[in-house]
JSON list of C-alpha atoms in Angstrom, two decimals:
[
{"chain": "A", "resi": 1, "resn": "MET", "atom": "CA", "xyz": [129.12, 118.03, 67.99]},
{"chain": "A", "resi": 2, "resn": "ASN", "atom": "CA", "xyz": [131.21, 118.90, 70.93]},
{"chain": "A", "resi": 3, "resn": "SER", "atom": "CA", "xyz": [128.45, 120.69, 72.72]},
{"chain": "A", "resi": 4, "resn": "GLN", "atom": "CA", "xyz": [126.29, 117.66, 72.45]},
{"chain": "A", "resi": 5, "resn": "LYS", "atom": "CA", "xyz": [128.95, 115.41, 73.81]},
{"chain": "A", "resi": 6, "resn": "SER", "atom": "CA", "xyz": [129.55, 117.92, 76.87]},
{"chain": "A", "resi": 7, "resn": "LYS", "atom": "CA", "xyz": [125.82, 117.99, 77.50]},
{"chain": "A", "resi": 8, "resn": "SER", "atom": "CA", "xyz": [125.65, 114.10, 77.52]},
{"chain": "A", "resi": 9, "resn": "ASN", "atom": "CA", "xyz": [128.73, 114.08, 79.80]},
{"chain": "A", "resi": 10, "resn": "ARG", "atom": "CA", "xyz": [127.14, 116.50, 82.18]},
{"chain": "A", "resi": 11, "resn": "PHE", "atom": "CA", "xyz": [124.03, 114.48, 82.23]},
{"chain": "A", "resi": 12, "resn": "ALA", "atom": "CA", "xyz": [125.79, 111.20, 82.75]},
{"chain": "A", "resi": 13, "resn": "ARG", "atom": "CA", "xyz": [127.85, 112.79, 85.70]},
{"chain": "A", "resi": 14, "resn": "LEU", "atom": "CA", "xyz": [124.72, 114.17, 87.28]},
{"chain": "A", "resi": 15, "resn": "THR", "atom": "CA", "xyz": [123.02, 110.67, 86.93]},
{"chain": "A", "resi": 16, "resn": "ARG", "atom": "CA", "xyz": [125.99, 108.99, 88.47]},
{"chain": "A", "resi": 17, "resn": "ALA", "atom": "CA", "xyz": [126.05, 111.31, 91.42]},
{"chain": "A", "resi": 18, "resn": "LEU", "atom": "CA", "xyz": [122.30, 110.89, 92.07]},
{"chain": "A", "resi": 19, "resn": "LYS", "atom": "CA", "xyz": [122.74, 107.05, 92.01]},
{"chain": "A", "resi": 20, "resn": "LEU", "atom": "CA", "xyz": [125.83, 107.24, 94.25]},
{"chain": "A", "resi": 21, "resn": "ASN", "atom": "CA", "xyz": [124.02, 109.40, 96.79]},
{"chain": "A", "resi": 22, "resn": "PHE", "atom": "CA", "xyz": [120.89, 107.02, 96.58]},
{"chain": "A", "resi": 23, "resn": "LEU", "atom": "CA", "xyz": [123.17, 104.06, 97.27]},
{"chain": "A", "resi": 24, "resn": "LYS", "atom": "CA", "xyz": [124.64, 105.93, 100.24]},
{"chain": "A", "resi": 25, "resn": "LEU", "atom": "CA", "xyz": [121.20, 106.64, 101.45]},
{"chain": "A", "resi": 26, "resn": "LEU", "atom": "CA", "xyz": [120.22, 102.88, 101.38]},
{"chain": "A", "resi": 27, "resn": "ARG", "atom": "CA", "xyz": [123.37, 102.00, 103.37]},
{"chain": "A", "resi": 28, "resn": "ALA", "atom": "CA", "xyz": [122.74, 104.70, 105.96]},
{"chain": "A", "resi": 29, "resn": "PRO", "atom": "CA", "xyz": [122.45, 103.34, 109.51]},
{"chain": "A", "resi": 30, "resn": "GLY", "atom": "CA", "xyz": [119.10, 103.23, 111.33]},
{"chain": "A", "resi": 31, "resn": "GLY", "atom": "CA", "xyz": [115.63, 101.82, 110.42]},
{"chain": "A", "resi": 32, "resn": "ALA", "atom": "CA", "xyz": [113.38, 102.80, 107.51]},
{"chain": "A", "resi": 33, "resn": "HIS", "atom": "CA", "xyz": [111.63, 105.52, 109.70]},
{"chain": "A", "resi": 34, "resn": "LYS", "atom": "CA", "xyz": [114.93, 107.07, 110.79]},
{"chain": "A", "resi": 35, "resn": "VAL", "atom": "CA", "xyz": [116.50, 107.16, 107.47]},
{"chain": "A", "resi": 36, "resn": "SER", "atom": "CA", "xyz": [113.38, 108.48, 105.77]},
{"chain": "A", "resi": 37, "resn": "THR", "atom": "CA", "xyz": [112.92, 111.19, 108.33]},
{"chain": "A", "resi": 38, "resn": "GLY", "atom": "CA", "xyz": [116.45, 112.30, 108.06]},
{"chain": "A", "resi": 39, "resn": "PHE", "atom": "CA", "xyz": [116.22, 112.42, 104.23]},
{"chain": "A", "resi": 40, "resn": "ALA", "atom": "CA", "xyz": [112.90, 114.37, 104.32]},
{"chain": "A", "resi": 41, "resn": "ILE", "atom": "CA", "xyz": [114.32, 116.90, 106.61]},
{"chain": "A", "resi": 42, "resn": "GLY", "atom": "CA", "xyz": [117.56, 117.29, 104.72]},
{"chain": "A", "resi": 43, "resn": "PHE", "atom": "CA", "xyz": [115.68, 117.60, 101.38]},
{"chain": "A", "resi": 44, "resn": "GLY", "atom": "CA", "xyz": [113.07, 119.95, 102.69]},
{"chain": "A", "resi": 45, "resn": "LEU", "atom": "CA", "xyz": [115.57, 122.31, 104.43]},
{"chain": "A", "resi": 46, "resn": "GLU", "atom": "CA", "xyz": [117.57, 122.39, 101.12]},
{"chain": "A", "resi": 47, "resn": "LEU", "atom": "CA", "xyz": [114.63, 124.34, 99.55]},
{"chain": "A", "resi": 48, "resn": "ILE", "atom": "CA", "xyz": [115.02, 127.28, 102.04]},
{"chain": "A", "resi": 49, "resn": "VAL", "atom": "CA", "xyz": [118.85, 127.45, 102.04]},
{"chain": "A", "resi": 50, "resn": "ILE", "atom": "CA", "xyz": [118.91, 130.31, 99.49]},
{"chain": "A", "resi": 51, "resn": "SER", "atom": "CA", "xyz": [116.03, 132.21, 101.04]},
{"chain": "A", "resi": 52, "resn": "THR", "atom": "CA", "xyz": [117.73, 132.17, 104.36]},
{"chain": "A", "resi": 53, "resn": "ALA", "atom": "CA", "xyz": [121.28, 132.91, 103.04]},
{"chain": "A", "resi": 54, "resn": "SER", "atom": "CA", "xyz": [122.46, 129.54, 104.28]},
{"chain": "A", "resi": 55, "resn": "LEU", "atom": "CA", "xyz": [121.69, 130.44, 107.88]},
{"chain": "A", "resi": 56, "resn": "ILE", "atom": "CA", "xyz": [119.49, 127.45, 108.09]},
{"chain": "A", "resi": 57, "resn": "TYR", "atom": "CA", "xyz": [122.66, 125.22, 108.44]},
{"chain": "A", "resi": 58, "resn": "LEU", "atom": "CA", "xyz": [123.12, 126.68, 111.89]},
{"chain": "A", "resi": 59, "resn": "VAL", "atom": "CA", "xyz": [120.12, 124.63, 113.05]},
{"chain": "A", "resi": 60, "resn": "PHE", "atom": "CA", "xyz": [120.47, 121.72, 110.56]},
{"chain": "A", "resi": 61, "resn": "TYR", "atom": "CA", "xyz": [122.00, 119.34, 113.04]},
{"chain": "A", "resi": 62, "resn": "PRO", "atom": "CA", "xyz": [119.63, 120.19, 115.98]},
{"chain": "A", "resi": 63, "resn": "ILE", "atom": "CA", "xyz": [116.53, 119.78, 113.78]},
{"chain": "A", "resi": 64, "resn": "VAL", "atom": "CA", "xyz": [117.68, 116.38, 112.55]},
{"chain": "A", "resi": 65, "resn": "ARG", "atom": "CA", "xyz": [118.66, 115.22, 115.99]},
{"chain": "A", "resi": 66, "resn": "LEU", "atom": "CA", "xyz": [115.44, 116.47, 117.68]},
{"chain": "A", "resi": 67, "resn": "SER", "atom": "CA", "xyz": [113.32, 114.83, 114.97]},
{"chain": "A", "resi": 68, "resn": "GLY", "atom": "CA", "xyz": [115.08, 111.47, 115.54]},
{"chain": "A", "resi": 69, "resn": "GLY", "atom": "CA", "xyz": [116.23, 111.32, 111.94]},
{"chain": "A", "resi": 70, "resn": "SER", "atom": "CA", "xyz": [119.40, 109.91, 110.51]},
{"chain": "A", "resi": 71, "resn": "LEU", "atom": "CA", "xyz": [122.16, 112.60, 110.08]},
{"chain": "A", "resi": 72, "resn": "PRO", "atom": "CA", "xyz": [123.97, 110.76, 107.07]},
{"chain": "A", "resi": 73, "resn": "ALA", "atom": "CA", "xyz": [120.51, 110.45, 105.38]},
{"chain": "A", "resi": 74, "resn": "ALA", "atom": "CA", "xyz": [119.81, 114.07, 106.02]},
{"chain": "A", "resi": 75, "resn": "ILE", "atom": "CA", "xyz": [123.15, 115.11, 104.42]},
{"chain": "A", "resi": 76, "resn": "VAL", "atom": "CA", "xyz": [122.37, 112.83, 101.42]},
{"chain": "A", "resi": 77, "resn": "GLY", "atom": "CA", "xyz": [118.72, 114.46, 101.08]},
{"chain": "A", "resi": 78, "resn": "ASN", "atom": "CA", "xyz": [120.45, 117.86, 101.25]},
{"chain": "A", "resi": 79, "resn": "VAL", "atom": "CA", "xyz": [122.84, 116.92, 98.47]},
{"chain": "A", "resi": 80, "resn": "ILE", "atom": "CA", "xyz": [120.21, 115.42, 96.24]},
{"chain": "A", "resi": 81, "resn": "GLY", "atom": "CA", "xyz": [118.13, 118.54, 96.78]},
{"chain": "A", "resi": 82, "resn": "LYS", "atom": "CA", "xyz": [121.16, 120.57, 95.54]},
{"chain": "A", "resi": 83, "resn": "LEU", "atom": "CA", "xyz": [121.65, 118.35, 92.51]},
{"chain": "A", "resi": 84, "resn": "THR", "atom": "CA", "xyz": [118.03, 118.65, 91.39]},
{"chain": "A", "resi": 85, "resn": "PHE", "atom": "CA", "xyz": [118.33, 122.48, 91.26]},
{"chain": "A", "resi": 86, "resn": "LEU", "atom": "CA", "xyz": [114.78, 122.65, 92.72]},
{"chain": "A", "resi": 87, "resn": "PRO", "atom": "CA", "xyz": [115.51, 125.69, 95.02]},
{"chain": "A", "resi": 88, "resn": "ILE", "atom": "CA", "xyz": [116.30, 127.76, 91.88]},
{"chain": "A", "resi": 89, "resn": "LEU", "atom": "CA", "xyz": [113.64, 126.41, 89.63]},
{"chain": "A", "resi": 90, "resn": "LEU", "atom": "CA", "xyz": [110.86, 126.81, 92.19]},
{"chain": "A", "resi": 91, "resn": "MET", "atom": "CA", "xyz": [111.89, 130.30, 93.21]},
{"chain": "A", "resi": 92, "resn": "PRO", "atom": "CA", "xyz": [109.52, 132.35, 90.86]},
{"chain": "A", "resi": 93, "resn": "LEU", "atom": "CA", "xyz": [106.52, 130.23, 91.79]},
{"chain": "A", "resi": 94, "resn": "ALA", "atom": "CA", "xyz": [107.53, 130.38, 95.57]},
{"chain": "A", "resi": 95, "resn": "LYS", "atom": "CA", "xyz": [107.48, 134.21, 95.33]},
{"chain": "A", "resi": 96, "resn": "GLN", "atom": "CA", "xyz": [103.99, 134.02, 93.93]},
{"chain": "A", "resi": 97, "resn": "ILE", "atom": "CA", "xyz": [102.71, 131.68, 96.63]},
{"chain": "A", "resi": 98, "resn": "GLY", "atom": "CA", "xyz": [104.53, 133.76, 99.16]},
{"chain": "A", "resi": 99, "resn": "SER", "atom": "CA", "xyz": [102.78, 136.87, 98.15]},
{"chain": "A", "resi": 100, "resn": "TRP", "atom": "CA", "xyz": [99.43, 135.05, 98.65]},
{"chain": "A", "resi": 101, "resn": "ILE", "atom": "CA", "xyz": [100.50, 133.99, 102.13]},
{"chain": "A", "resi": 102, "resn": "LEU", "atom": "CA", "xyz": [101.95, 137.27, 103.07]},
{"chain": "A", "resi": 103, "resn": "PRO", "atom": "CA", "xyz": [99.93, 139.89, 101.01]},
{"chain": "A", "resi": 104, "resn": "ALA", "atom": "CA", "xyz": [102.25, 142.86, 100.23]},
{"chain": "A", "resi": 105, "resn": "HIS", "atom": "CA", "xyz": [99.40, 145.31, 100.69]},
{"chain": "A", "resi": 106, "resn": "SER", "atom": "CA", "xyz": [98.85, 144.23, 104.34]},
{"chain": "A", "resi": 107, "resn": "MET", "atom": "CA", "xyz": [102.38, 145.31, 105.12]},
{"chain": "A", "resi": 108, "resn": "GLY", "atom": "CA", "xyz": [102.07, 148.56, 103.21]},
{"chain": "A", "resi": 109, "resn": "GLN", "atom": "CA", "xyz": [104.70, 147.43, 100.68]},
{"chain": "A", "resi": 110, "resn": "GLY", "atom": "CA", "xyz": [104.54, 147.13, 96.96]},
{"chain": "A", "resi": 111, "resn": "PRO", "atom": "CA", "xyz": [106.54, 144.59, 94.88]},
{"chain": "A", "resi": 112, "resn": "VAL", "atom": "CA", "xyz": [110.27, 144.72, 95.37]},
{"chain": "A", "resi": 113, "resn": "HIS", "atom": "CA", "xyz": [112.11, 147.00, 92.94]},
{"chain": "A", "resi": 114, "resn": "GLU", "atom": "CA", "xyz": [115.53, 146.43, 91.49]},
{"chain": "A", "resi": 115, "resn": "SER", "atom": "CA", "xyz": [116.29, 150.05, 92.49]},
{"chain": "A", "resi": 116, "resn": "ALA", "atom": "CA", "xyz": [115.94, 149.00, 96.13]},
{"chain": "A", "resi": 117, "resn": "PHE", "atom": "CA", "xyz": [119.47, 147.39, 95.89]},
{"chain": "A", "resi": 118, "resn": "MET", "atom": "CA", "xyz": [120.92, 150.69, 94.54]},
{"chain": "A", "resi": 119, "resn": "GLU", "atom": "CA", "xyz": [119.17, 152.72, 97.21]},
{"chain": "A", "resi": 120, "resn": "LEU", "atom": "CA", "xyz": [120.67, 150.54, 99.94]},
{"chain": "A", "resi": 121, "resn": "PHE", "atom": "CA", "xyz": [124.22, 151.07, 98.46]},
{"chain": "A", "resi": 122, "resn": "ARG", "atom": "CA", "xyz": [123.60, 154.96, 98.53]},
{"chain": "A", "resi": 123, "resn": "GLY", "atom": "CA", "xyz": [122.93, 154.51, 102.30]},
{"chain": "A", "resi": 124, "resn": "ASN", "atom": "CA", "xyz": [119.05, 154.67, 102.18]},
{"chain": "A", "resi": 125, "resn": "TRP", "atom": "CA", "xyz": [118.36, 152.13, 104.83]},
{"chain": "A", "resi": 126, "resn": "SER", "atom": "CA", "xyz": [114.57, 152.38, 104.41]},
{"chain": "A", "resi": 127, "resn": "ALA", "atom": "CA", "xyz": [115.06, 150.32, 101.26]},
{"chain": "A", "resi": 128, "resn": "LEU", "atom": "CA", "xyz": [116.18, 147.44, 103.45]},
{"chain": "A", "resi": 129, "resn": "SER", "atom": "CA", "xyz": [112.69, 146.78, 104.69]},
{"chain": "A", "resi": 130, "resn": "GLU", "atom": "CA", "xyz": [111.40, 146.48, 101.08]},
{"chain": "A", "resi": 131, "resn": "LEU", "atom": "CA", "xyz": [114.18, 143.84, 100.43]},
{"chain": "A", "resi": 132, "resn": "LEU", "atom": "CA", "xyz": [113.41, 141.93, 103.50]},
{"chain": "A", "resi": 133, "resn": "LEU", "atom": "CA", "xyz": [109.63, 141.83, 102.82]},
{"chain": "A", "resi": 134, "resn": "GLY", "atom": "CA", "xyz": [110.32, 140.61, 99.28]},
{"chain": "A", "resi": 135, "resn": "GLY", "atom": "CA", "xyz": [112.61, 137.94, 100.72]},
{"chain": "A", "resi": 136, "resn": "LEU", "atom": "CA", "xyz": [109.93, 137.05, 103.24]},
{"chain": "A", "resi": 137, "resn": "ASP", "atom": "CA", "xyz": [107.60, 136.23, 100.26]},
{"chain": "A", "resi": 138, "resn": "ILE", "atom": "CA", "xyz": [110.08, 133.82, 98.70]},
{"chain": "A", "resi": 139, "resn": "LEU", "atom": "CA", "xyz": [110.98, 132.29, 102.20]},
{"chain": "A", "resi": 140, "resn": "ALA", "atom": "CA", "xyz": [107.20, 131.66, 102.85]},
{"chain": "A", "resi": 141, "resn": "GLY", "atom": "CA", "xyz": [106.77, 130.02, 99.38]},
{"chain": "A", "resi": 142, "resn": "MET", "atom": "CA", "xyz": [109.94, 127.85, 99.61]},
{"chain": "A", "resi": 143, "resn": "SER", "atom": "CA", "xyz": [108.83, 126.82, 103.19]},
{"chain": "A", "resi": 144, "resn": "VAL", "atom": "CA", "xyz": [105.54, 125.58, 101.82]},
{"chain": "A", "resi": 145, "resn": "PHE", "atom": "CA", "xyz": [107.53, 123.64, 98.94]},
{"chain": "A", "resi": 146, "resn": "GLY", "atom": "CA", "xyz": [109.93, 122.34, 101.45]},
{"chain": "A", "resi": 147, "resn": "VAL", "atom": "CA", "xyz": [107.14, 120.91, 103.83]},
{"chain": "A", "resi": 148, "resn": "ILE", "atom": "CA", "xyz": [105.22, 119.43, 100.77]},
{"chain": "A", "resi": 149, "resn": "LEU", "atom": "CA", "xyz": [108.24, 117.86, 99.01]},
{"chain": "A", "resi": 150, "resn": "GLY", "atom": "CA", "xyz": [109.75, 116.72, 102.30]},
{"chain": "A", "resi": 151, "resn": "PHE", "atom": "CA", "xyz": [106.53, 114.92, 103.22]},
{"chain": "A", "resi": 152, "resn": "ILE", "atom": "CA", "xyz": [106.34, 113.26, 99.90]},
{"chain": "A", "resi": 153, "resn": "SER", "atom": "CA", "xyz": [110.15, 112.30, 99.94]},
{"chain": "A", "resi": 154, "resn": "TYR", "atom": "CA", "xyz": [109.52, 110.55, 103.28]},
{"chain": "A", "resi": 155, "resn": "PHE", "atom": "CA", "xyz": [107.24, 107.98, 101.81]},
{"chain": "A", "resi": 156, "resn": "VAL", "atom": "CA", "xyz": [109.20, 107.62, 98.55]},
{"chain": "A", "resi": 157, "resn": "VAL", "atom": "CA", "xyz": [112.48, 106.98, 100.49]},
{"chain": "A", "resi": 158, "resn": "LYS", "atom": "CA", "xyz": [110.80, 104.63, 102.94]},
{"chain": "A", "resi": 159, "resn": "PHE", "atom": "CA", "xyz": [109.36, 102.60, 100.08]},
{"chain": "A", "resi": 160, "resn": "PHE", "atom": "CA", "xyz": [112.65, 102.25, 98.34]},
{"chain": "A", "resi": 161, "resn": "TYR", "atom": "CA", "xyz": [114.58, 101.60, 101.70]},
{"chain": "A", "resi": 162, "resn": "VAL", "atom": "CA", "xyz": [112.13, 98.73, 102.69]},
{"chain": "A", "resi": 163, "resn": "ARG", "atom": "CA", "xyz": [112.30, 97.27, 99.15]},
{"chain": "A", "resi": 164, "resn": "ALA", "atom": "CA", "xyz": [116.05, 97.25, 99.14]},
{"chain": "A", "resi": 165, "resn": "LEU", "atom": "CA", "xyz": [116.17, 95.73, 102.64]},
{"chain": "A", "resi": 166, "resn": "ARG", "atom": "CA", "xyz": [113.80, 92.99, 101.58]},
{"chain": "A", "resi": 167, "resn": "ARG", "atom": "CA", "xyz": [115.79, 92.24, 98.39]},
{"chain": "A", "resi": 168, "resn": "ARG", "atom": "CA", "xyz": [119.02, 92.12, 100.50]},
{"chain": "A", "resi": 169, "resn": "HIS", "atom": "CA", "xyz": [117.35, 89.64, 102.75]},
{"chain": "A", "resi": 170, "resn": "GLU", "atom": "CA", "xyz": [116.07, 87.54, 99.94]},
{"chain": "A", "resi": 171, "resn": "ARG", "atom": "CA", "xyz": [119.56, 87.35, 98.51]},
{"chain": "A", "resi": 172, "resn": "ARG", "atom": "CA", "xyz": [121.01, 86.20, 101.73]},
{"chain": "A", "resi": 173, "resn": "MET", "atom": "CA", "xyz": [118.43, 83.63, 102.11]},
{"chain": "A", "resi": 174, "resn": "GLU", "atom": "CA", "xyz": [119.11, 82.37, 98.56]},
{"chain": "A", "resi": 175, "resn": "LYS", "atom": "CA", "xyz": [122.83, 82.16, 99.29]},
{"chain": "A", "resi": 176, "resn": "ARG", "atom": "CA", "xyz": [122.20, 80.14, 102.43]},
{"chain": "A", "resi": 177, "resn": "ARG", "atom": "CA", "xyz": [119.79, 77.87, 100.64]},
{"chain": "A", "resi": 178, "resn": "LEU", "atom": "CA", "xyz": [122.38, 77.18, 97.87]},
{"chain": "A", "resi": 179, "resn": "ALA", "atom": "CA", "xyz": [125.17, 76.73, 100.38]},
{"chain": "A", "resi": 180, "resn": "ALA", "atom": "CA", "xyz": [122.95, 74.13, 102.23]},
{"chain": "A", "resi": 181, "resn": "MET", "atom": "CA", "xyz": [122.16, 72.31, 99.06]},
{"chain": "A", "resi": 182, "resn": "SER", "atom": "CA", "xyz": [125.71, 72.07, 97.56]},
{"chain": "A", "resi": 183, "resn": "PRO", "atom": "CA", "xyz": [127.70, 69.14, 98.64]},
{"chain": "A", "resi": 184, "resn": "GLY", "atom": "CA", "xyz": [130.63, 69.94, 100.97]},
{"chain": "A", "resi": 185, "resn": "PRO", "atom": "CA", "xyz": [134.22, 69.51, 100.14]},
{"chain": "A", "resi": 186, "resn": "ALA", "atom": "CA", "xyz": [135.34, 65.86, 99.66]},
{"chain": "A", "resi": 187, "resn": "PRO", "atom": "CA", "xyz": [137.23, 64.63, 102.73]},
{"chain": "A", "resi": 188, "resn": "VAL", "atom": "CA", "xyz": [140.98, 64.53, 102.06]},
{"chain": "A", "resi": 189, "resn": "LEU", "atom": "CA", "xyz": [142.43, 61.15, 102.92]},
{"chain": "A", "resi": 190, "resn": "ILE", "atom": "CA", "xyz": [145.92, 61.34, 104.49]},
{"chain": "A", "resi": 191, "resn": "ARG", "atom": "CA", "xyz": [147.76, 58.09, 103.89]},
{"chain": "A", "resi": 192, "resn": "LYS", "atom": "CA", "xyz": [150.06, 57.25, 106.70]},
{"chain": "A", "resi": 193, "resn": "THR", "atom": "CA", "xyz": [153.37, 55.92, 105.82]},
{"chain": "A", "resi": 194, "resn": "SER", "atom": "CA", "xyz": [154.91, 53.22, 107.97]},
{"chain": "A", "resi": 195, "resn": "GLN", "atom": "CA", "xyz": [158.14, 54.31, 109.23]},
{"chain": "A", "resi": 196, "resn": "SER", "atom": "CA", "xyz": [160.84, 51.57, 109.06]}
]
């Protein structure tokens, strides 16, 4: 019973976090293109954070600025990418796709063995190339996923951003229309008392 409650609490917290970040995204400064570009870059780069050992954050800010995207939207996209756990879920599939893009036989390397880690600790530095090539497979696959999902998220965010702006504009116009139709406050009559 308690495990079901804790699972529902975790799910509710995750849902609230996603909603909060989405509201932050809709209030990010900039037009629809700028916000959508920033979000797409932040979301796409999140997919290669693990593969690059978080070194991608060194160029995160320059990439967002050079692309003309919104930095707050990029940060929100990055956070939403973390909350979805996609980088972890897609990793096995990314490894497969990466092995198609960078075939191991063309590099003279086979699949990465777990013993390569132990060999590295023993001082056998030749195992490092095996680990790096295995990591390149994942990096290539996750880069493909980053480009595809970033591209899709651009149009999704742009659609929701434009729709939210339209709704906000319609609410403002409705308030103005109601304010114009409602009668103004009744004039207050001040009775002057004659001084004797």
